[in-house]
Amino acid sequence: MGCLNMSDIAISPEKLRSLAVAICRAAGSADEEARVVAENLVDANLTGHDSHGVGMLPIYIDAVRRGVLKLGMKPKVVSETVATLVVDGQHGYGQTIMKAATELLCAKAKEAGAAVLALRGTHHIGRIGAWAEQVAEHGLASFFVVDVAGVDAKVAPHGGREGRLGTNPICLGIPVKGGKPIIADMATSRIAVGKVRVAFNKGVMVDPGSLIDAAGNPTTDPGVMFAPGGPTGALLTMAAHKGYALSALAELFSGALGGGGTIASLPPETQRITNNAIAVAIDPSALGTADYIAGEAARLETWLKSSPGDVLLPGEPERRSRDARARSIPIDAGNWAQLADLARSLGLDPDSYLRG
Ligand code: NAD
């Protein structure tokens, strides 16, 4: 999480949520939409993923102002069977569309034992782990594959020098009766674009092995992704060819199998972040393992942590961050300046949220 610099700020989750709600409302959202978006974003900050937190608001509100992010949209069920559901997000807020679509998916999975959601054409759905958590609250296991289209392709295919893919996240979650779900949630790029943005705003370098410049040479300068007119460099995939292979299949699952279109058919001209997804929810009771998982998960955790060193379970960094940030969320100066400018442009007083 790092130390606060002099010009960074710290704000309570409640105040940050109020500011985010006020920004969304001032940009035209009804109360409920503003609340759901704000809760999701602040929750991402709480989990330590500032890349998917309130720092997205300037991008979201810019999309609202350009008319490419539509307000007040509901998930439109295009087709369904007992165990499948095709939902068109109609380019509404991903937070509200995905929350509602995930509830529909869970209801079907409980009915049929397992169910598949194909989500098409939704604006950014944020931190995918949030949806795995929502599924786990129903006692269900899940996996998600997502593509990111309609904006500059920021990830180079393995062996290539220019971006052709999005950061295409993959997420798996398993419910643990009487405990917290175990969730692995990641971009298939070496790091998420938002983390490059956060580094750019902070004026710091990113980890080696994350970026290449226009000539294909390794660089740690986040500026190559934020050059005026579009990126001049590209992100690398995680785990070299393996991350690339997963990312390409995430395109085909979410964009082709799911029907929302791959990045090859959704060009960046609109600069409208478009997430398509395939989500699968599985009811452990249909497999006879609803009561078995918890014991086995506990045994696995003990086994993994018996390895000498410092071993965490997937999802543990996010849980630790929630504890550490429960009362106060650090926001870096660059991120706060952008948020404050946005608030002022909507007639709000951002500094009033820092008082008290
Ligand atoms: P990350 O690298 O911080 O974490 C990836 C996973 O590794 C997490 O499940 C985390 O719990 C686990 N992990 C981290 N350190 C660990 C350790 N020491 N031991 C065990 N497990 C550990 O995540 P990321 O790849 O930077 O992705 C950040 C977020 O960006 C995710 O929530 C993802 O869903 C989101 N994302 C969203 C989109 C979108 O278009 N909506 C696109 C890309 C990424």
CSV table of C-alpha atoms and ligand atoms in Angstrom, one decimal, residues 49 51-52 124-129 148 167 169 183-187 191-192 195 275 312-318, ligand 1:
chain,number,residue,atom,x,y,z
A,49,HIS,CA,-7.2,-2.2,-6.3
A,51,SER,CA,-6.9,0.9,-10.5
A,52,HIS,CA,-10.5,-0.1,-10.3
A,124,HIS,CA,-16.7,-1.4,-17.7
A,125,ILE,CA,-17.7,-4.0,-15.0
A,126,GLY,CA,-14.8,-3.1,-12.7
A,127,ARG,CA,-13.1,-5.6,-10.4
A,128,ILE,CA,-14.3,-9.0,-11.5
A,129,GLY,CA,-13.7,-10.5,-8.0
A,148,VAL,CA,-12.1,-5.5,-23.1
A,167,THR,CA,-6.3,-6.9,-20.3
A,169,PRO,CA,-9.4,-10.7,-16.8
A,183,ILE,CA,-11.1,-16.0,-5.1
A,184,ALA,CA,-8.4,-15.7,-7.7
A,185,ASP,CA,-9.0,-12.6,-9.9
A,186,MET,CA,-6.5,-11.3,-12.4
A,187,ALA,CA,-5.9,-9.5,-15.6
A,191,ILE,CA,-0.4,-5.8,-14.7
A,192,ALA,CA,-3.8,-4.1,-15.1
A,195,LYS,CA,-2.2,0.1,-12.4
A,275,ASN,CA,-16.8,-5.6,-21.4
A,312,LEU,CA,-0.8,-16.4,1.2
A,313,LEU,CA,-4.0,-17.8,-0.3
A,314,PRO,CA,-5.4,-16.1,-3.4
A,315,GLY,CA,-7.8,-13.3,-2.2
A,316,GLU,CA,-5.8,-12.9,1.1
A,317,PRO,CA,-4.1,-9.7,-0.1
A,318,GLU,CA,-7.5,-8.2,-0.8
B,1,NAD,P1,-3.3,-8.8,-8.8
B,1,NAD,O1,-2.1,-9.1,-9.6
B,1,NAD,O2,-3.1,-7.7,-7.8
B,1,NAD,O3,-3.8,-10.1,-8.1
B,1,NAD,C1,-4.1,-11.2,-8.9
B,1,NAD,C2,-4.6,-12.4,-8.0
B,1,NAD,O4,-3.4,-12.8,-7.3
B,1,NAD,C3,-5.6,-12.0,-6.9
B,1,NAD,O5,-6.6,-13.0,-6.8
B,1,NAD,C4,-4.8,-11.9,-5.6
B,1,NAD,O6,-5.6,-12.2,-4.5
B,1,NAD,C5,-3.7,-12.9,-5.9
B,1,NAD,N1,-2.5,-12.6,-5.2
B,1,NAD,C6,-1.8,-11.5,-5.2
B,1,NAD,N2,-0.7,-11.6,-4.4
B,1,NAD,C7,-0.7,-12.9,-3.9
B,1,NAD,C8,0.2,-13.6,-3.1
B,1,NAD,N3,1.3,-13.1,-2.6
B,1,NAD,N4,-0.2,-14.9,-2.8
B,1,NAD,C9,-1.3,-15.4,-3.2
B,1,NAD,N5,-2.2,-14.8,-4.0
B,1,NAD,C10,-1.9,-13.5,-4.4
B,1,NAD,O7,-4.5,-8.4,-9.8
B,1,NAD,P2,-4.4,-7.7,-11.3
B,1,NAD,O8,-4.1,-8.8,-12.3
B,1,NAD,O9,-3.6,-6.5,-11.2
B,1,NAD,O10,-5.9,-7.3,-11.5
B,1,NAD,C11,-6.5,-6.3,-10.7
B,1,NAD,C12,-8.0,-6.1,-10.9
B,1,NAD,O11,-8.2,-5.6,-12.2
B,1,NAD,C13,-8.8,-7.4,-10.8
B,1,NAD,O12,-9.8,-7.2,-9.9
B,1,NAD,C14,-9.4,-7.6,-12.2
B,1,NAD,O13,-10.7,-8.2,-12.2
B,1,NAD,C15,-9.4,-6.2,-12.7
B,1,NAD,N6,-9.5,-6.1,-14.1
B,1,NAD,C16,-10.7,-5.7,-14.7
B,1,NAD,C17,-10.8,-5.5,-16.0
B,1,NAD,C18,-12.1,-5.1,-16.7
B,1,NAD,O14,-12.1,-4.8,-17.9
B,1,NAD,N7,-13.2,-5.0,-16.0
B,1,NAD,C19,-9.7,-5.7,-16.9
B,1,NAD,C20,-8.5,-6.1,-16.3
B,1,NAD,C21,-8.4,-6.3,-14.9
